[in-house]
GROMACS .gro file of C-alpha atoms in nm:
model
  348
    1UNK     CA    1  -3.396   2.884  -6.524
    2UNK     CA    2  -3.387   2.536  -6.679
    3UNK     CA    3  -3.502   2.463  -7.032
    4UNK     CA    4  -3.700   2.167  -7.162
    5UNK     CA    5  -3.732   2.082  -7.531
    6UNK     CA    6  -4.040   1.878  -7.618
    7UNK     CA    7  -4.101   1.738  -7.964
    8UNK     CA    8  -4.448   1.640  -8.079
    9UNK     CA    9  -4.619   1.914  -7.875
   10UNK     CA   10  -4.917   1.927  -8.111
   11UNK     CA   11  -4.993   1.562  -8.037
   12UNK     CA   12  -5.157   1.399  -7.739
   13UNK     CA   13  -4.857   1.322  -7.517
   14UNK     CA   14  -4.654   1.629  -7.602
   15UNK     CA   15  -4.935   1.873  -7.529
   16UNK     CA   16  -5.017   1.703  -7.198
   17UNK     CA   17  -4.648   1.718  -7.102
   18UNK     CA   18  -4.644   2.094  -7.166
   19UNK     CA   19  -4.948   2.136  -6.940
   20UNK     CA   20  -4.788   1.919  -6.671
   21UNK     CA   21  -4.457   2.106  -6.670
   22UNK     CA   22  -4.618   2.452  -6.674
   23UNK     CA   23  -4.818   2.349  -6.368
   24UNK     CA   24  -4.542   2.169  -6.177
   25UNK     CA   25  -4.218   2.350  -6.265
   26UNK     CA   26  -4.089   2.699  -6.335
   27UNK     CA   27  -3.890   2.587  -6.642
   28UNK     CA   28  -3.888   2.737  -6.988
   29UNK     CA   29  -4.042   2.501  -7.241
   30UNK     CA   30  -3.954   2.491  -7.610
   31UNK     CA   31  -4.204   2.299  -7.819
   32UNK     CA   32  -4.072   2.197  -8.158
   33UNK     CA   33  -4.294   2.175  -8.466
   34UNK     CA   34  -4.238   2.105  -8.831
   35UNK     CA   35  -4.304   2.392  -9.068
   36UNK     CA   36  -4.637   2.307  -9.233
   37UNK     CA   37  -4.851   2.498  -9.481
   38UNK     CA   38  -5.156   2.437  -9.260
   39UNK     CA   39  -5.043   2.407  -8.894
   40UNK     CA   40  -5.252   2.191  -8.661
   41UNK     CA   41  -5.210   2.346  -8.318
   42UNK     CA   42  -5.549   2.256  -8.171
   43UNK     CA   43  -5.401   2.067  -7.874
   44UNK     CA   44  -5.186   2.362  -7.765
   45UNK     CA   45  -5.419   2.650  -7.859
   46UNK     CA   46  -5.516   2.693  -7.492
   47UNK     CA   47  -5.158   2.754  -7.374
   48UNK     CA   48  -5.087   3.125  -7.316
   49UNK     CA   49  -4.802   3.100  -7.065
   50UNK     CA   50  -4.497   3.310  -7.170
   51UNK     CA   51  -4.266   3.029  -7.054
   52UNK     CA   52  -4.384   2.823  -7.352
   53UNK     CA   53  -4.267   2.902  -7.704
   54UNK     CA   54  -4.259   2.718  -8.034
   55UNK     CA   55  -3.950   2.655  -8.245
   56UNK     CA   56  -3.936   2.505  -8.592
   57UNK     CA   57  -3.745   2.177  -8.609
   58UNK     CA   58  -3.775   1.867  -8.824
   59UNK     CA   59  -3.667   1.546  -8.647
   60UNK     CA   60  -3.579   1.395  -8.986
   61UNK     CA   61  -3.321   1.666  -9.058
   62UNK     CA   62  -3.002   1.625  -8.850
   63UNK     CA   63  -2.890   1.982  -8.921
   64UNK     CA   64  -3.222   2.115  -8.796
   65UNK     CA   65  -3.188   1.907  -8.478
   66UNK     CA   66  -2.828   2.018  -8.428
   67UNK     CA   67  -2.922   2.383  -8.465
   68UNK     CA   68  -3.204   2.358  -8.211
   69UNK     CA   69  -3.002   2.175  -7.946
   70UNK     CA   70  -2.704   2.406  -7.999
   71UNK     CA   71  -2.921   2.717  -7.965
   72UNK     CA   72  -3.114   2.620  -7.651
   73UNK     CA   73  -2.870   2.377  -7.482
   74UNK     CA   74  -3.159   2.213  -7.297
   75UNK     CA   75  -3.150   2.056  -6.952
   76UNK     CA   76  -3.417   1.808  -7.065
   77UNK     CA   77  -3.513   1.678  -7.409
   78UNK     CA   78  -3.841   1.485  -7.433
   79UNK     CA   79  -3.911   1.321  -7.768
   80UNK     CA   80  -4.278   1.250  -7.836
   81UNK     CA   81  -4.256   1.313  -8.211
   82UNK     CA   82  -4.310   0.999  -8.415
   83UNK     CA   83  -4.516   0.822  -8.675
   84UNK     CA   84  -4.730   0.651  -8.416
   85UNK     CA   85  -5.017   0.482  -8.598
   86UNK     CA   86  -4.946   0.109  -8.610
   87UNK     CA   87  -5.190   0.035  -8.891
   88UNK     CA   88  -5.019   0.258  -9.149
   89UNK     CA   89  -4.670   0.137  -9.063
   90UNK     CA   90  -4.707  -0.151  -9.312
   91UNK     CA   91  -4.786   0.103  -9.584
   92UNK     CA   92  -4.498   0.337  -9.491
   93UNK     CA   93  -4.232   0.128  -9.315
   94UNK     CA   94  -3.937   0.339  -9.429
   95UNK     CA   95  -4.098   0.661  -9.306
   96UNK     CA   96  -4.163   0.501  -8.967
   97UNK     CA   97  -3.803   0.384  -8.936
   98UNK     CA   98  -3.668   0.723  -9.042
   99UNK     CA   99  -3.873   0.924  -8.793
  100UNK     CA  100  -3.897   0.677  -8.504
  101UNK     CA  101  -3.539   0.550  -8.508
  102UNK     CA  102  -3.315   0.777  -8.713
  103UNK     CA  103  -3.479   1.082  -8.556
  104UNK     CA  104  -3.371   0.950  -8.215
  105UNK     CA  105  -3.015   0.899  -8.341
  106UNK     CA  106  -3.000   1.259  -8.467
  107UNK     CA  107  -3.125   1.389  -8.130
  108UNK     CA  108  -2.880   1.185  -7.924
  109UNK     CA  109  -2.589   1.290  -8.143
  110UNK     CA  110  -2.688   1.656  -8.110
  111UNK     CA  111  -2.712   1.619  -7.732
  112UNK     CA  112  -2.376   1.440  -7.716
  113UNK     CA  113  -2.210   1.725  -7.906
  114UNK     CA  114  -2.384   2.034  -7.771
  115UNK     CA  115  -2.561   1.948  -7.440
  116UNK     CA  116  -2.403   1.635  -7.285
  117UNK     CA  117  -2.557   1.702  -6.942
  118UNK     CA  118  -2.909   1.705  -7.089
  119UNK     CA  119  -3.150   1.436  -6.968
  120UNK     CA  120  -3.316   1.264  -7.264
  121UNK     CA  121  -3.642   1.068  -7.290
  122UNK     CA  122  -3.769   0.885  -7.596
  123UNK     CA  123  -4.124   0.754  -7.614
  124UNK     CA  124  -4.121   0.376  -7.631
  125UNK     CA  125  -4.416   0.146  -7.684
  126UNK     CA  126  -4.564  -0.184  -7.570
  127UNK     CA  127  -4.568  -0.274  -7.941
  128UNK     CA  128  -4.199  -0.354  -7.896
  129UNK     CA  129  -4.312  -0.670  -7.712
  130UNK     CA  130  -4.537  -0.774  -8.003
  131UNK     CA  131  -4.562  -1.152  -8.021
  132UNK     CA  132  -4.549  -1.178  -7.645
  133UNK     CA  133  -4.351  -1.455  -7.476
  134UNK     CA  134  -4.532  -1.423  -7.143
  135UNK     CA  135  -4.809  -1.229  -6.972
  136UNK     CA  136  -4.788  -0.975  -6.819
  137UNK     CA  137  -4.494  -0.800  -6.984
  138UNK     CA  138  -4.231  -0.635  -6.765
  139UNK     CA  139  -3.894  -0.468  -6.828
  140UNK     CA  140  -3.725  -0.807  -6.884
  141UNK     CA  141  -3.957  -0.918  -7.165
  142UNK     CA  142  -3.770  -0.970  -7.495
  143UNK     CA  143  -3.832  -0.733  -7.786
  144UNK     CA  144  -4.054  -0.924  -8.035
  145UNK     CA  145  -4.226  -0.660  -8.251
  146UNK     CA  146  -4.502  -0.763  -8.493
  147UNK     CA  147  -4.527  -0.444  -8.697
  148UNK     CA  148  -4.292  -0.199  -8.870
  149UNK     CA  149  -4.395   0.053  -8.603
  150UNK     CA  150  -4.296  -0.186  -8.324
  151UNK     CA  151  -3.968  -0.263  -8.502
  152UNK     CA  152  -3.887   0.108  -8.532
  153UNK     CA  153  -3.943   0.161  -8.159
  154UNK     CA  154  -3.739  -0.148  -8.070
  155UNK     CA  155  -3.456  -0.018  -8.291
  156UNK     CA  156  -3.469   0.321  -8.122
  157UNK     CA  157  -3.443   0.149  -7.784
  158UNK     CA  158  -3.112  -0.007  -7.885
  159UNK     CA  159  -2.983   0.330  -8.002
  160UNK     CA  160  -3.078   0.487  -7.667
  161UNK     CA  161  -2.903   0.203  -7.481
  162UNK     CA  162  -2.586   0.226  -7.688
  163UNK     CA  163  -2.555   0.605  -7.656
  164UNK     CA  164  -2.622   0.584  -7.282
  165UNK     CA  165  -2.358   0.318  -7.226
  166UNK     CA  166  -2.103   0.453  -7.475
  167UNK     CA  167  -2.115   0.823  -7.391
  168UNK     CA  168  -2.256   0.833  -7.038
  169UNK     CA  169  -2.565   1.025  -7.145
  170UNK     CA  170  -2.874   1.031  -6.927
  171UNK     CA  171  -3.098   0.869  -7.188
  172UNK     CA  172  -3.406   0.655  -7.122
  173UNK     CA  173  -3.694   0.508  -7.317
  174UNK     CA  174  -4.011   0.399  -7.138
  175UNK     CA  175  -4.238   0.114  -7.242
  176UNK     CA  176  -4.568   0.298  -7.242
  177UNK     CA  177  -4.866   0.071  -7.284
  178UNK     CA  178  -5.173   0.203  -7.465
  179UNK     CA  179  -5.271   0.544  -7.334
  180UNK     CA  180  -5.563   0.746  -7.458
  181UNK     CA  181  -5.755   1.065  -7.389
  182UNK     CA  182  -5.952   1.356  -7.525
  183UNK     CA  183  -5.661   1.468  -7.745
  184UNK     CA  184  -5.608   1.129  -7.909
  185UNK     CA  185  -5.606   1.139  -8.291
  186UNK     CA  186  -5.925   1.022  -8.460
  187UNK     CA  187  -5.746   0.749  -8.657
  188UNK     CA  188  -5.677   0.555  -8.335
  189UNK     CA  189  -5.936   0.291  -8.252
  190UNK     CA  190  -6.033   0.435  -7.912
  191UNK     CA  191  -6.103   0.785  -8.043
  192UNK     CA  192  -6.263   0.639  -8.354
  193UNK     CA  193  -6.508   0.461  -8.125
  194UNK     CA  194  -6.586   0.755  -7.895
  195UNK     CA  195  -6.627   1.004  -8.180
  196UNK     CA  196  -6.835   0.748  -8.368
  197UNK     CA  197  -7.062   0.713  -8.065
  198UNK     CA  198  -7.104   1.092  -8.051
  199UNK     CA  199  -7.192   1.101  -8.421
  200UNK     CA  200  -7.449   0.823  -8.368
  201UNK     CA  201  -7.606   1.013  -8.077
  202UNK     CA  202  -7.635   1.318  -8.302
  203UNK     CA  203  -7.795   1.114  -8.583
  204UNK     CA  204  -8.047   0.950  -8.349
  205UNK     CA  205  -8.135   1.291  -8.206
  206UNK     CA  206  -8.214   1.410  -8.558
  207UNK     CA  207  -8.420   1.097  -8.632
  208UNK     CA  208  -8.167   0.982  -8.890
  209UNK     CA  209  -8.034   0.632  -8.946
  210UNK     CA  210  -7.683   0.636  -8.795
  211UNK     CA  211  -7.370   0.542  -8.983
  212UNK     CA  212  -7.214   0.241  -8.810
  213UNK     CA  213  -6.860   0.247  -8.676
  214UNK     CA  214  -6.632   0.018  -8.881
  215UNK     CA  215  -6.369  -0.170  -8.680
  216UNK     CA  216  -6.122  -0.456  -8.725
  217UNK     CA  217  -6.026  -0.712  -8.463
  218UNK     CA  218  -6.275  -0.674  -8.179
  219UNK     CA  219  -6.104  -0.943  -7.972
  220UNK     CA  220  -5.766  -0.767  -7.946
  221UNK     CA  221  -5.675  -0.713  -7.580
  222UNK     CA  222  -5.497  -0.399  -7.470
  223UNK     CA  223  -5.377  -0.238  -7.148
  224UNK     CA  224  -5.536   0.109  -7.161
  225UNK     CA  225  -5.459   0.408  -6.938
  226UNK     CA  226  -5.508   0.784  -6.942
  227UNK     CA  227  -5.234   0.977  -7.123
  228UNK     CA  228  -5.245   1.249  -6.856
  229UNK     CA  229  -5.135   0.993  -6.596
  230UNK     CA  230  -4.844   0.881  -6.813
  231UNK     CA  231  -4.672   1.218  -6.857
  232UNK     CA  232  -4.613   1.228  -6.481
  233UNK     CA  233  -4.446   0.887  -6.507
  234UNK     CA  234  -4.223   1.012  -6.788
  235UNK     CA  235  -4.112   1.307  -6.574
  236UNK     CA  236  -4.034   1.077  -6.283
  237UNK     CA  237  -3.820   0.861  -6.516
  238UNK     CA  238  -3.623   1.171  -6.612
  239UNK     CA  239  -3.549   1.266  -6.254
  240UNK     CA  240  -3.390   0.955  -6.103
  241UNK     CA  241  -3.034   0.939  -5.980
  242UNK     CA  242  -2.950   0.688  -6.252
  243UNK     CA  243  -3.116   0.645  -6.593
  244UNK     CA  244  -3.350   0.344  -6.603
  245UNK     CA  245  -3.620   0.229  -6.843
  246UNK     CA  246  -3.961   0.145  -6.700
  247UNK     CA  247  -4.293  -0.008  -6.804
  248UNK     CA  248  -4.592   0.222  -6.748
  249UNK     CA  249  -4.927   0.041  -6.755
  250UNK     CA  250  -5.261  -0.004  -6.580
  251UNK     CA  251  -5.188  -0.376  -6.522
  252UNK     CA  252  -5.533  -0.456  -6.665
  253UNK     CA  253  -5.636  -0.575  -7.009
  254UNK     CA  254  -5.963  -0.514  -7.195
  255UNK     CA  255  -6.085  -0.605  -7.543
  256UNK     CA  256  -6.186  -0.362  -7.813
  257UNK     CA  257  -6.536  -0.507  -7.774
  258UNK     CA  258  -6.538  -0.403  -7.407
  259UNK     CA  259  -6.436  -0.052  -7.506
  260UNK     CA  260  -6.727  -0.041  -7.751
  261UNK     CA  261  -6.977  -0.156  -7.490
  262UNK     CA  262  -6.860   0.095  -7.229
  263UNK     CA  263  -6.858   0.380  -7.484
  264UNK     CA  264  -7.221   0.323  -7.583
  265UNK     CA  265  -7.320   0.277  -7.219
  266UNK     CA  266  -7.158   0.612  -7.137
  267UNK     CA  267  -7.381   0.769  -7.404
  268UNK     CA  268  -7.684   0.585  -7.262
  269UNK     CA  269  -7.736   0.378  -7.577
  270UNK     CA  270  -7.831   0.015  -7.525
  271UNK     CA  271  -7.727  -0.246  -7.778
  272UNK     CA  272  -7.643  -0.613  -7.822
  273UNK     CA  273  -7.412  -0.828  -8.032
  274UNK     CA  274  -7.527  -1.043  -8.323
  275UNK     CA  275  -7.327  -1.293  -8.529
  276UNK     CA  276  -7.045  -1.525  -8.440
  277UNK     CA  277  -6.785  -1.368  -8.215
  278UNK     CA  278  -6.455  -1.294  -8.388
  279UNK     CA  279  -6.596  -1.310  -8.742
  280UNK     CA  280  -6.664  -1.052  -9.012
  281UNK     CA  281  -7.036  -1.103  -8.954
  282UNK     CA  282  -7.028  -0.979  -8.594
  283UNK     CA  283  -7.232  -0.662  -8.542
  284UNK     CA  284  -7.344  -0.444  -8.248
  285UNK     CA  285  -7.710  -0.352  -8.287
  286UNK     CA  286  -7.927  -0.080  -8.128
  287UNK     CA  287  -8.160  -0.249  -7.878
  288UNK     CA  288  -8.473  -0.053  -7.971
  289UNK     CA  289  -8.436   0.040  -8.338
  290UNK     CA  290  -8.217  -0.256  -8.443
  291UNK     CA  291  -7.984  -0.023  -8.634
  292UNK     CA  292  -7.630  -0.161  -8.678
  293UNK     CA  293  -7.403   0.054  -8.463
  294UNK     CA  294  -7.071  -0.129  -8.504
  295UNK     CA  295  -6.968  -0.357  -8.792
  296UNK     CA  296  -6.647  -0.545  -8.870
  297UNK     CA  297  -6.458  -0.441  -9.183
  298UNK     CA  298  -6.175  -0.676  -9.290
  299UNK     CA  299  -5.972  -0.385  -9.429
  300UNK     CA  300  -5.888  -0.291  -9.069
  301UNK     CA  301  -5.730  -0.630  -8.993
  302UNK     CA  302  -5.350  -0.613  -8.967
  303UNK     CA  303  -5.109  -0.842  -9.154
  304UNK     CA  304  -4.974  -0.958  -8.816
  305UNK     CA  305  -5.189  -0.902  -8.510
  306UNK     CA  306  -5.076  -0.849  -8.153
  307UNK     CA  307  -5.341  -1.045  -7.964
  308UNK     CA  308  -5.274  -0.931  -7.609
  309UNK     CA  309  -5.074  -0.660  -7.436
  310UNK     CA  310  -5.079  -0.653  -7.057
  311UNK     CA  311  -4.818  -0.458  -6.865
  312UNK     CA  312  -4.656  -0.514  -6.529
  313UNK     CA  313  -4.559  -0.171  -6.398
  314UNK     CA  314  -4.481  -0.291  -6.045
  315UNK     CA  315  -4.117  -0.181  -6.079
  316UNK     CA  316  -4.214   0.178  -6.165
  317UNK     CA  317  -4.470   0.181  -5.884
  318UNK     CA  318  -4.208   0.068  -5.634
  319UNK     CA  319  -3.898   0.257  -5.748
  320UNK     CA  320  -4.028   0.592  -5.874
  321UNK     CA  321  -4.363   0.602  -5.693
  322UNK     CA  322  -4.579   0.620  -6.003
  323UNK     CA  323  -4.926   0.471  -6.047
  324UNK     CA  324  -5.220   0.552  -6.278
  325UNK     CA  325  -5.505   0.754  -6.130
  326UNK     CA  326  -5.777   0.703  -6.391
  327UNK     CA  327  -5.967   0.375  -6.424
  328UNK     CA  328  -6.054   0.219  -6.759
  329UNK     CA  329  -6.421   0.301  -6.705
  330UNK     CA  330  -6.348   0.666  -6.620
  331UNK     CA  331  -6.119   0.698  -6.923
  332UNK     CA  332  -6.386   0.576  -7.166
  333UNK     CA  333  -6.653   0.793  -7.002
  334UNK     CA  334  -6.428   1.101  -7.020
  335UNK     CA  335  -6.354   1.048  -7.388
  336UNK     CA  336  -6.720   0.994  -7.478
  337UNK     CA  337  -6.832   1.299  -7.278
  338UNK     CA  338  -6.572   1.513  -7.453
  339UNK     CA  339  -6.681   1.401  -7.800
  340UNK     CA  340  -7.049   1.444  -7.713
  341UNK     CA  341  -6.977   1.798  -7.595
  342UNK     CA  342  -6.780   1.879  -7.911
  343UNK     CA  343  -7.058   1.737  -8.126
  344UNK     CA  344  -7.317   1.956  -7.953
  345UNK     CA  345  -7.097   2.265  -7.985
  346UNK     CA  346  -7.061   2.213  -8.361
  347UNK     CA  347  -7.435   2.169  -8.406
  348UNK     CA  348  -7.515   2.509  -8.252
   0.00000   0.00000   0.00000
């Protein structure tokens, strides 16, 4: 029976990949986690399958990585572990480079030494394109990151390329455009919005003045998809005859403001915008009660903004037969419904 090592299994993508592989393969799955004093295993608490087990490994410790790869000699190694919040990468640039780039180097070296037939995937990002040269972005777009996070992912891409070409490893890194879902961390803008909407619904139901959601650049345009659709694309990348990197995207772009509007609509809350668009004074107001529901806080502006990300995944659709199944509207509705349900459960 084949073995798959997945890092970052307690996060959004890693946990969805475990679910996908348990459903679609008969492989053994090793999920690696750092040893923490207070483990956060919420995203994998539902998994009871005996083919899934946890192993302690720190991607920042090369000896730890070596030991894990040497012990399990995996057929596949899927790296979803990373510092993945763009906003904090300016505050902790060294940490992002260590985990997002050096961690990849440690993994590839361990695979080269102990499991050279292993197929390796590293999670890339559309943030590698950054200050975009053209729209939409495809596999030929130059790497022009605008954040320490984007730079760390672009650096990792070069490491993957060099180890693939130098040692003949099956190693790929996909450009995954923004992908969200019910397991997305609450610090990310999409989950911040949907959880904020659920909190506002709860406040209004208790006849309390709601606390508004504080956001940064409402005009930023992103290409959003469902994370559950993307893990299938990652698996298809890992099972080609030859290793190739692909863009995965919805091929649509929407503003943060659009996400806000759809999220409140999904919760059946009507509102309207006041103030000049794109300014600190812009606010989304409850139609009936005139409560501010969304306000702009300058502390959430980034030192260098990526104004638009729009992917062109036509190559992946043609060559590996992948395409997203969930529309932008259905994604937002699913996330809001999940947070509303969680909010109701906690209030009981």
